[in-house]
Short mmCIF file of C-alpha atoms in Angstrom, two decimals:
data_model
loop_
_atom_site.label_atom_id
_atom_site.label_comp_id
_atom_site.label_asym_id
_atom_site.label_seq_id
_atom_site.Cartn_x
_atom_site.Cartn_y
_atom_site.Cartn_z
CA MET A 115 11.89 2.10 -26.00
CA GLY A 116 13.30 -0.63 -28.20
CA SER A 117 11.70 -3.70 -29.71
CA MET A 118 8.69 -5.22 -27.90
CA GLU A 119 8.52 -8.35 -30.06
CA ASN A 120 9.29 -10.92 -27.35
CA ASN A 121 7.05 -9.14 -24.85
CA HIS A 122 4.10 -9.40 -27.23
CA LYS A 123 4.79 -13.03 -28.16
CA ILE A 124 4.91 -14.16 -24.53
CA LEU A 125 1.83 -12.17 -23.56
CA ALA A 126 -0.14 -13.56 -26.49
CA LYS A 127 0.69 -17.10 -25.38
CA GLU A 128 -0.01 -16.36 -21.72
CA SER A 129 -3.39 -14.79 -22.48
CA GLU A 130 -4.68 -18.10 -23.78
CA ALA A 131 -4.67 -19.51 -20.25
CA PHE A 132 -4.43 -16.54 -17.84
CA ALA A 133 -7.56 -15.27 -16.06
CA THR A 134 -8.59 -11.66 -16.66
CA ALA A 135 -9.48 -11.25 -12.99
CA ALA A 136 -5.90 -11.95 -11.93
CA ARG A 137 -4.20 -8.79 -13.25
CA VAL A 138 -4.95 -5.06 -13.28
CA LYS A 139 -3.85 -4.14 -16.80
CA TYR A 140 -1.35 -1.37 -17.47
CA TYR A 141 1.53 -2.06 -19.90
CA ASP A 142 2.25 -4.93 -22.28
CA ILE A 143 5.59 -5.92 -20.82
CA VAL A 144 7.06 -9.11 -19.42
CA ILE A 145 9.59 -8.34 -16.70
CA ASP A 146 12.66 -10.52 -16.90
CA SER A 147 15.03 -9.10 -14.29
CA GLY A 148 15.61 -6.25 -11.90
CA ARG A 149 18.40 -4.64 -9.92
CA GLY A 150 17.88 -1.84 -7.45
CA ALA A 151 15.37 0.52 -9.03
CA ILE A 152 15.90 -0.71 -12.61
CA LEU A 153 13.71 -3.28 -14.36
CA THR A 154 14.53 -5.09 -17.61
CA ASP A 155 11.93 -6.74 -19.84
CA VAL A 156 12.36 -9.80 -22.08
CA ASP A 157 13.42 -7.61 -25.00
CA GLY A 158 16.15 -5.94 -22.96
CA ASN A 159 14.32 -2.64 -22.49
CA GLN A 160 15.11 -0.98 -19.18
CA TYR A 161 12.77 1.05 -16.97
CA ILE A 162 13.15 3.09 -13.81
CA ASP A 163 10.72 1.54 -11.36
CA LEU A 164 8.53 4.17 -9.68
CA LEU A 165 6.15 1.55 -8.27
CA ALA A 166 8.43 -0.86 -6.35
CA SER A 167 6.12 -3.76 -7.16
CA ALA A 168 3.20 -2.10 -5.36
CA SER A 169 5.50 -1.07 -2.51
CA SER A 170 6.62 -4.68 -1.95
CA THR A 171 10.28 -4.16 -2.88
CA ASN A 172 11.26 -1.24 -0.67
CA THR A 173 14.83 -2.59 -0.56
CA GLY A 174 14.94 -2.65 -4.36
CA HIS A 175 15.09 -5.57 -6.74
CA CYS A 176 17.52 -8.38 -5.96
CA HIS A 177 19.34 -6.62 -3.15
CA PRO A 178 22.57 -8.65 -2.78
CA LYS A 179 22.08 -9.21 0.95
CA VAL A 180 18.51 -10.42 0.50
CA VAL A 181 19.49 -12.63 -2.46
CA LYS A 182 22.31 -14.22 -0.46
CA ALA A 183 20.03 -14.87 2.51
CA ILE A 184 17.51 -16.61 0.23
CA GLN A 185 20.20 -18.66 -1.54
CA ASP A 186 21.96 -19.69 1.67
CA GLN A 187 18.71 -20.72 3.33
CA ALA A 188 17.43 -22.58 0.25
CA ALA A 189 20.57 -24.68 0.34
CA LYS A 190 19.80 -25.67 3.95
CA ILE A 191 16.03 -26.23 3.97
CA ILE A 192 13.36 -24.58 1.85
CA GLN A 193 10.22 -25.60 3.69
CA TYR A 194 9.00 -27.37 6.72
CA THR A 195 5.65 -26.20 7.92
CA PRO A 196 5.83 -23.66 10.75
CA ALA A 197 2.33 -24.86 11.65
CA TYR A 198 4.02 -27.73 13.52
CA PHE A 199 7.65 -26.80 14.18
CA ALA A 200 9.71 -23.66 14.60
CA ASN A 201 12.56 -22.88 12.23
CA SER A 202 15.68 -20.90 13.06
CA GLN A 203 14.96 -17.98 10.73
CA ALA A 204 11.37 -17.43 11.85
CA ALA A 205 12.33 -17.84 15.50
CA ARG A 206 14.91 -15.06 15.04
CA LEU A 207 12.46 -12.81 13.19
CA VAL A 208 9.60 -12.95 15.71
CA PRO A 209 11.28 -10.96 18.52
CA ARG A 210 12.74 -8.50 16.00
CA LEU A 211 9.28 -7.68 14.66
CA ALA A 212 7.81 -7.53 18.15
CA GLU A 213 10.48 -5.02 19.15
CA LEU A 214 9.77 -2.84 16.09
CA ALA A 215 6.02 -2.85 16.66
CA PRO A 216 4.66 0.60 17.61
CA MET A 217 2.99 -0.82 20.73
CA SER A 218 4.01 -0.74 24.37
CA GLY A 219 3.79 -3.82 26.55
CA PRO A 220 4.07 -7.48 25.53
CA VAL A 221 3.50 -8.08 21.80
CA GLU A 222 3.05 -11.28 19.80
CA VAL A 223 3.31 -12.17 16.12
CA ALA A 224 1.47 -14.67 13.89
CA TRP A 225 2.47 -15.47 10.31
CA GLY A 226 0.59 -15.30 7.03
CA ASN A 227 1.42 -15.57 3.35
CA SER A 228 0.00 -12.23 2.21
CA GLY A 229 -1.38 -8.94 3.46
CA SER A 230 -4.82 -10.33 2.71
CA ASP A 231 -4.66 -13.14 5.23
CA ALA A 232 -2.95 -10.85 7.76
CA ASN A 233 -6.07 -8.67 7.61
CA ASP A 234 -8.25 -11.75 7.88
CA ALA A 235 -6.30 -12.56 11.03
CA ILE A 236 -7.14 -9.13 12.44
CA ILE A 237 -10.82 -10.04 12.10
CA LYS A 238 -10.23 -13.36 13.87
CA PHE A 239 -8.24 -12.01 16.81
CA ALA A 240 -10.43 -8.94 17.25
CA ARG A 241 -13.62 -10.99 17.41
CA ALA A 242 -12.11 -13.62 19.67
CA SER A 243 -10.57 -11.21 22.18
CA THR A 244 -13.62 -8.93 22.48
CA GLY A 245 -16.43 -11.42 22.05
CA ARG A 246 -17.95 -8.93 19.60
CA GLN A 247 -18.80 -9.45 15.95
CA TYR A 248 -18.65 -6.17 14.00
CA ILE A 249 -15.60 -4.76 12.21
CA VAL A 250 -15.61 -1.16 10.96
CA SER A 251 -13.50 -0.19 7.92
CA PHE A 252 -13.40 2.78 5.55
CA THR A 253 -14.41 3.60 2.00
CA GLY A 254 -11.46 3.80 -0.39
CA ALA A 255 -9.59 1.12 1.56
CA TYR A 256 -7.74 -1.80 0.03
CA HIS A 257 -7.09 -4.61 2.51
CA GLY A 258 -6.72 -7.62 0.20
CA SER A 259 -8.46 -10.24 -1.93
CA THR A 260 -9.44 -13.06 0.42
CA TYR A 261 -13.11 -13.01 1.36
CA GLY A 262 -12.52 -11.32 4.70
CA SER A 263 -10.04 -8.71 3.49
CA MET A 264 -12.04 -8.14 0.30
CA THR A 265 -15.15 -7.44 2.38
CA LEU A 266 -13.18 -4.88 4.37
CA SER A 267 -12.10 -3.16 1.14
CA SER A 268 -13.98 -0.69 -1.03
CA VAL A 269 -11.59 0.60 -3.66
CA SER A 270 -13.13 -1.16 -6.66
CA LEU A 271 -16.61 -2.50 -7.45
CA ASN A 272 -14.96 -5.51 -9.08
CA MET A 273 -13.94 -6.63 -5.59
CA ALA A 274 -17.61 -7.20 -4.76
CA ARG A 275 -19.42 -7.67 -8.07
CA LYS A 276 -20.82 -11.20 -8.62
CA MET A 277 -19.16 -12.57 -5.46
CA GLY A 278 -21.69 -11.95 -2.71
CA PRO A 279 -22.68 -12.60 -0.09
CA LEU A 280 -19.49 -11.25 1.43
CA LEU A 281 -18.37 -11.64 5.04
CA PRO A 282 -21.13 -10.59 7.46
CA GLY A 283 -20.51 -8.17 10.29
CA VAL A 284 -18.45 -5.60 8.35
CA VAL A 285 -19.61 -1.97 8.31
CA LYS A 286 -17.95 0.69 6.14
CA VAL A 287 -17.83 4.37 7.01
CA PRO A 288 -16.70 7.29 4.79
CA PHE A 289 -12.99 8.07 4.65
CA PRO A 290 -12.22 11.82 4.77
CA ASP A 291 -10.81 12.28 1.27
CA PRO A 292 -9.19 15.74 0.97
CA TRP A 293 -10.88 16.41 -2.40
CA ASP A 294 -14.27 16.09 -0.68
CA LYS A 295 -13.56 19.20 1.33
CA LEU A 296 -16.23 21.83 0.68
CA PRO A 297 -15.39 25.32 -0.60
CA ASP A 298 -14.35 27.59 2.28
CA GLU A 299 -14.57 24.67 4.73
CA SER A 300 -11.88 24.80 7.43
CA GLU A 301 -9.90 21.69 8.39
CA GLU A 302 -11.73 21.64 11.72
CA GLN A 303 -15.13 21.81 10.03
CA PHE A 304 -14.09 19.11 7.54
CA VAL A 305 -12.99 16.77 10.32
CA ASP A 306 -16.11 17.44 12.38
CA ARG A 307 -18.33 16.72 9.37
CA TYR A 308 -16.66 13.39 8.67
CA PHE A 309 -16.59 12.41 12.33
CA LYS A 310 -20.33 13.03 12.44
CA MET A 311 -20.71 10.65 9.46
CA PHE A 312 -18.44 8.16 11.23
CA LYS A 313 -20.70 8.19 14.31
CA LEU A 314 -23.98 7.92 12.39
CA PRO A 315 -24.05 4.10 12.19
CA PHE A 316 -23.36 3.85 15.93
CA GLU A 317 -26.31 6.16 16.58
CA THR A 318 -28.77 4.43 14.26
CA TYR A 319 -28.17 0.71 13.71
CA LEU A 320 -24.72 -0.42 14.93
CA PRO A 321 -24.58 -1.18 18.68
CA VAL A 322 -21.25 0.16 19.88
CA ASP A 323 -20.92 -2.63 22.44
CA GLU A 324 -20.98 -5.19 19.62
CA VAL A 325 -18.09 -3.66 17.64
CA ALA A 326 -14.83 -5.58 17.91
CA ALA A 327 -12.43 -3.37 15.95
CA ILE A 328 -11.95 -0.35 13.75
CA LEU A 329 -9.46 -1.03 10.93
CA ILE A 330 -7.84 1.82 9.02
CA GLU A 331 -4.93 2.51 6.71
CA PRO A 332 -3.28 5.54 8.37
CA ILE A 333 -2.26 6.53 4.86
CA GLN A 334 -4.55 4.96 2.25
CA GLY A 335 -2.52 3.27 -0.46
CA ASP A 336 -4.63 2.18 -3.41
CA GLY A 337 -7.20 4.75 -2.34
CA GLY A 338 -4.84 7.43 -3.64
CA ILE A 339 -1.90 7.78 -1.18
CA VAL A 340 -4.00 9.87 1.22
CA LYS A 341 -3.08 10.58 4.82
CA THR A 342 -5.89 10.47 7.34
CA PRO A 343 -6.40 13.97 8.80
CA PRO A 344 -4.58 13.79 12.17
CA GLU A 345 -7.50 15.25 14.14
CA PHE A 346 -9.89 12.75 12.57
CA MET A 347 -7.52 9.91 13.49
CA LYS A 348 -7.37 11.22 17.05
CA LYS A 349 -11.17 11.38 17.30
CA ILE A 350 -11.81 7.84 16.04
CA TYR A 351 -9.00 6.49 18.22
CA GLN A 352 -10.50 8.14 21.31
CA PHE A 353 -13.93 6.84 20.32
CA ALA A 354 -12.51 3.31 20.10
CA LYS A 355 -10.79 3.54 23.47
CA GLU A 356 -13.88 4.98 25.19
CA ASN A 357 -16.03 2.13 23.89
CA GLY A 358 -13.79 -0.92 24.33
CA ILE A 359 -13.18 -1.22 20.58
CA LEU A 360 -9.81 -2.43 19.34
CA PHE A 361 -7.91 -0.05 17.07
CA ALA A 362 -6.23 -1.86 14.16
CA VAL A 363 -4.05 -0.52 11.37
CA ASP A 364 -3.10 -1.91 7.97
CA GLU A 365 0.61 -1.32 7.32
CA VAL A 366 0.91 -3.70 4.37
CA ASN A 367 1.41 -0.97 1.75
CA GLN A 368 2.68 1.89 3.91
CA GLY A 369 4.93 0.08 6.39
CA MET A 370 8.56 -1.05 6.28
CA GLY A 371 10.02 2.44 5.88
CA ARG A 372 7.88 3.58 2.97
CA THR A 373 6.84 6.86 4.61
CA GLY A 374 10.16 7.72 6.29
CA LYS A 375 9.23 5.83 9.47
CA TRP A 376 8.96 2.12 10.11
CA TRP A 377 5.17 2.38 10.23
CA SER A 378 2.79 5.02 8.91
CA ILE A 379 0.87 5.07 12.22
CA GLN A 380 4.00 6.57 13.80
CA HIS A 381 3.16 9.85 12.04
CA PHE A 382 0.16 10.14 14.39
CA GLY A 383 1.60 9.34 17.82
CA ILE A 384 -0.98 6.59 18.32
CA GLU A 385 -0.41 3.01 19.46
CA PRO A 386 -2.63 0.44 17.70
CA ASP A 387 -3.83 -2.78 19.28
CA LEU A 388 -3.36 -4.85 16.11
CA MET A 389 -1.51 -4.30 12.85
CA SER A 390 -1.04 -6.16 9.59
CA VAL A 391 2.31 -6.26 7.76
CA GLY A 392 3.24 -7.73 4.40
CA LYS A 393 4.56 -6.78 0.94
CA SER A 394 8.06 -5.43 1.74
CA LEU A 395 8.37 -7.42 4.97
CA ALA A 396 10.41 -10.01 3.05
CA SER A 397 11.31 -7.79 0.07
CA GLY A 398 8.40 -9.20 -1.90
CA MET A 399 8.67 -12.85 -0.87
CA PRO A 400 5.28 -14.26 0.25
CA LEU A 401 5.29 -13.44 3.95
CA SER A 402 2.96 -11.42 6.13
CA ALA A 403 2.29 -11.03 9.82
CA VAL A 404 -0.36 -9.86 12.20
CA ILE A 405 1.18 -8.21 15.25
CA GLY A 406 -0.80 -7.40 18.36
CA ARG A 407 -0.90 -6.96 22.07
CA LYS A 408 -0.27 -10.27 23.83
CA GLU A 409 -3.65 -10.47 25.55
CA ILE A 410 -5.36 -10.11 22.17
CA MET A 411 -3.14 -12.58 20.37
CA GLU A 412 -3.61 -15.17 23.13
CA SER A 413 -7.40 -15.12 22.68
CA LEU A 414 -7.22 -17.92 20.10
CA GLY A 415 -5.65 -21.34 20.22
CA ALA A 416 -4.13 -23.38 17.40
CA PRO A 417 -5.00 -24.08 14.63
CA ALA A 418 -7.05 -20.88 14.39
CA ASN A 419 -4.41 -19.05 12.34
CA VAL A 420 -1.90 -21.48 10.87
CA TYR A 421 -0.86 -21.89 7.22
CA THR A 422 1.33 -24.60 5.75
CA THR A 423 3.94 -22.28 4.26
CA ALA A 424 3.50 -19.06 6.27
CA GLY A 425 6.72 -18.14 8.06
CA ASN A 426 8.78 -20.75 6.23
CA PRO A 427 12.59 -20.71 6.43
CA VAL A 428 13.25 -18.99 3.07
CA THR A 429 10.75 -16.17 3.40
CA THR A 430 11.76 -15.41 6.98
CA ALA A 431 15.44 -15.47 5.98
CA ALA A 432 14.58 -12.86 3.37
CA ALA A 433 12.74 -10.83 6.02
CA ASN A 434 15.66 -10.94 8.44
CA ALA A 435 17.94 -9.71 5.66
CA THR A 436 15.38 -7.03 4.74
CA LEU A 437 15.38 -5.65 8.28
CA ASP A 438 19.18 -5.64 8.20
CA VAL A 439 19.25 -3.71 4.93
CA ILE A 440 16.72 -1.11 6.10
CA GLN A 441 18.70 -0.52 9.27
CA GLU A 442 22.24 -0.69 7.86
CA GLU A 443 21.49 1.48 4.82
CA HIS A 444 19.38 3.94 6.82
CA LEU A 445 16.45 3.59 4.44
CA LEU A 446 14.03 5.34 6.77
CA GLU A 447 16.16 8.47 6.64
CA ARG A 448 16.71 7.98 2.92
CA SER A 449 12.98 7.78 2.27
CA ALA A 450 12.41 11.00 4.22
CA LYS A 451 15.27 12.84 2.44
CA LEU A 452 14.46 11.74 -1.11
CA GLY A 453 10.76 12.15 -0.40
CA GLU A 454 11.38 15.82 0.32
CA LYS A 455 13.24 16.10 -2.98
CA ALA A 456 10.31 14.46 -4.78
CA LYS A 457 7.86 16.77 -3.04
CA GLN A 458 9.80 19.82 -4.22
CA PHE A 459 9.86 18.47 -7.77
CA PHE A 460 6.12 17.78 -7.96
CA GLU A 461 5.20 21.05 -6.27
CA GLY A 462 7.40 22.83 -8.83
CA GLU A 463 5.58 21.00 -11.64
CA GLN A 464 2.27 21.93 -10.02
CA LYS A 465 3.16 25.61 -10.47
CA LYS A 466 4.01 25.04 -14.15
CA TYR A 467 1.03 22.91 -15.20
CA ASP A 468 -2.54 23.71 -14.27
CA PHE A 469 -3.67 20.10 -14.69
CA ILE A 470 -1.62 19.00 -11.67
CA GLY A 471 -3.92 19.23 -8.67
CA ASP A 472 -3.16 18.08 -5.14
CA VAL A 473 0.34 16.75 -4.44
CA ARG A 474 0.70 14.42 -1.44
CA MET A 475 4.14 13.13 -0.44
CA TYR A 476 5.02 11.23 2.74
CA GLY A 477 8.60 10.08 2.31
CA LEU A 478 9.05 8.30 -1.03
CA ASP A 479 5.31 7.78 -1.08
CA GLY A 480 3.22 10.07 -3.21
CA GLY A 481 -0.11 10.65 -4.88
CA ILE A 482 -0.33 13.32 -7.60
CA ASN A 483 -3.82 14.28 -8.77
CA ILE A 484 -4.30 15.02 -12.47
CA VAL A 485 -7.33 17.26 -12.97
CA ASN A 486 -9.30 19.11 -15.60
CA PRO A 487 -8.20 22.75 -15.09
CA GLN A 488 -11.65 24.06 -15.98
CA THR A 489 -13.62 21.91 -13.52
CA GLY A 490 -11.01 20.88 -10.97
CA LYS A 491 -12.32 17.32 -11.26
CA GLY A 492 -10.13 14.29 -11.87
CA ASP A 493 -9.10 13.74 -15.49
CA THR A 494 -8.70 10.03 -16.16
CA ALA A 495 -7.86 10.47 -19.85
CA ALA A 496 -5.06 12.96 -19.14
CA THR A 497 -3.70 10.71 -16.40
CA THR A 498 -3.61 7.75 -18.76
CA ARG A 499 -1.89 9.79 -21.48
CA ILE A 500 0.76 10.99 -19.03
CA MET A 501 1.53 7.67 -17.39
CA TYR A 502 1.68 5.91 -20.75
CA ARG A 503 4.09 8.53 -22.08
CA VAL A 504 6.28 8.11 -18.99
CA PHE A 505 6.33 4.39 -19.75
CA GLU A 506 7.39 5.06 -23.35
CA LEU A 507 10.18 7.29 -22.05
CA GLY A 508 11.48 4.56 -19.77
CA ALA A 509 9.83 4.56 -16.34
CA ILE A 510 7.08 2.54 -14.69
CA ILE A 511 4.33 4.54 -13.01
CA ILE A 512 0.65 3.67 -12.67
CA SER A 513 -2.62 5.38 -11.78
CA LEU A 514 -4.95 5.04 -8.83
CA ARG A 515 -8.65 5.94 -8.80
CA GLY A 516 -8.27 6.80 -12.48
CA ASN A 517 -6.66 10.22 -12.05
CA ILE A 518 -3.89 9.83 -9.45
CA LEU A 519 -0.27 9.07 -10.32
CA ARG A 520 1.19 6.59 -7.84
CA PHE A 521 4.78 7.42 -6.92
CA GLN A 522 6.45 4.72 -4.81
CA PRO A 523 9.98 3.96 -6.04
CA PRO A 524 12.26 1.56 -4.17
CA LEU A 525 13.85 3.30 -1.20
CA VAL A 526 17.29 2.46 -2.63
CA ILE A 527 16.73 4.46 -5.82
CA THR A 528 19.76 6.63 -6.53
CA GLU A 529 19.50 10.39 -6.82
CA GLU A 530 20.72 10.12 -10.41
CA GLU A 531 17.90 7.66 -11.23
CA LEU A 532 15.42 9.88 -9.45
CA ASP A 533 16.57 12.89 -11.48
CA ARG A 534 16.25 10.90 -14.71
CA ALA A 535 12.72 9.91 -13.74
CA PHE A 536 11.87 13.53 -12.97
CA GLY A 537 13.11 14.43 -16.44
CA MET A 538 10.76 11.87 -17.99
CA LEU A 539 7.83 13.09 -15.91
CA ASP A 540 8.53 16.73 -16.81
CA GLN A 541 8.70 15.84 -20.50
CA ALA A 542 5.38 13.99 -20.30
CA PHE A 543 3.77 16.91 -18.46
CA ALA A 544 5.12 19.39 -21.03
CA GLU A 545 3.86 17.29 -23.94
CA GLU A 546 0.44 16.97 -22.31
CA ALA A 547 0.30 20.73 -21.83
CA ALA A 548 1.19 21.19 -25.52
CA GLY A 549 -1.55 18.79 -26.61
CA LYS A 550 0.95 16.34 -28.09
CA LEU A 551 -0.13 13.21 -26.23
CA THR A 552 -2.73 10.70 -27.39
CA LEU A 553 -4.41 7.82 -25.60
CA PRO A 554 -3.21 4.28 -26.28
CA ASP A 555 -5.64 2.15 -28.26
CA ASN A 556 -6.54 0.08 -25.20
CA ALA A 557 -6.96 3.03 -22.81
CA ASP A 558 -10.33 1.78 -21.57
CA GLU A 559 -8.70 -1.40 -20.28
CA LEU A 560 -5.99 0.29 -18.22
CA GLY A 561 -6.04 0.81 -14.47
CA TRP A 562 -8.20 0.04 -11.50
#
C-alpha cells in the first residue's frame, strides 16, 4: 500500500459533517474509481474488490456496456417520474424481469429505489392481498433500513436501538444457523428442532389465519452467507401453503447471478409468491423491484407504491444493460465455475489453519468462519486482524457477525485476479498462524 495522505485529508474533512449512523466503518479509504474487479483510491492505491459493493456490482465496476447505456440515456432524458408516465427503458425492462421471475403464471413488477423499499412493498402487497396483518421474518436477517424493512431485520441491535416503536405486526422466528447445531445432532434432528421453534408462536400467540406472509432470505447475506437447510425451507413452505400464507423471498443480496443461478431460491425448487430485487439489478444504480403473482400485485391501486424516481429512464437503462451483460457473458455459469475454485481454495486453507471453521460457498458467494481453535467459538479479534492484513496487501474484504469473512467479488473477476487475491488471503492466514498480526488501533470501531 502506498501513501494514504489524500484519503486521510478527505475523510477528516468529511467527518466534520457526516453522520456516524450512515456508515459501517472498515477502512480509511476514499474510492475514486473502479474497473471490473479493481478499485482505486484517491491516492492511486489499487485493491482487488472481494465485496462487489455489498453484492451490488455483480457485473463489475464501470462495465463498458452499462456505462454506455447510462451515458446514452442521460443524453436523451434523465428523469421523468414513472409515477405518472411510462418511459421506454422501464417499459422494456418490466417484461424481461417478469420472464426471469421464478414463478409460474402471470407476474407483475413494481419499482422501488432500494432493496429496503422493495421489502416494504412486500409488506404492503401481502397485507392487501390476504387481508391479514402479520408478517413473519427470521433472526439474522437483513432486509433494509426503512422502518418496515428495518423491523423485519435482526442482524444488528443498532437497527432497533433508540428508534422504537417499530412497525407493528412483525414476528421474528429463529433462523437455523449451522453453528447452532448440537453435538451429535443429525441434520434431520436439527431441522425438526428449528421447525418446532418456528411453529411455537403459531401454537401460543400468533393466529395462523392472521398471518399474511413469511419472508426469508434463502441464503442469508449479512447474517453470514448461510443457506437455509433445504428440508427446513420445504417445511416452512408447506406450512405457508397449507395455511393460506404468502411465501416471500428477499433476493436483494443473493439474486442477479450471485449464487450461480439468477435467484437463490432456485437452489430449492420452490416458487415464491413475492420477491424483492435490488442492488445488482442496475449494477448498483438506485433501482429495486418487487415482483409477484399478478393476483397479489393487483390487490392495491395507485398511489399505494409509487416513488418519484423509482424506475426512471437512467436506472432502468442500466438494468437492461445489466441483464444483457449477465446473459451475454454467461455470468451465471462463471459464478458457479469460479465459486467452485474459491471453495477448493478455502477448503484447502481450512486444512492448513485450525482457526478456519466452517466454509460456505454458493457460487462466488462465501462465508468463512474464523474461530478460536480451543473453543470452536467465533474469534472477532482474529477476523479483524486477518481482514485488515488483506486490506494492507491490496484487497477489500469485510467481516460479518464479527467473525465471518464475506467473500463476494464481482462475477467478472478474472482468474488471475482471483489467484492474486488467494495469495493475499493465504499470506494473511499464514501470518496470523505465526502470531505476526496485530489489531489496528481502531479495531473496536470496525464492522457490524
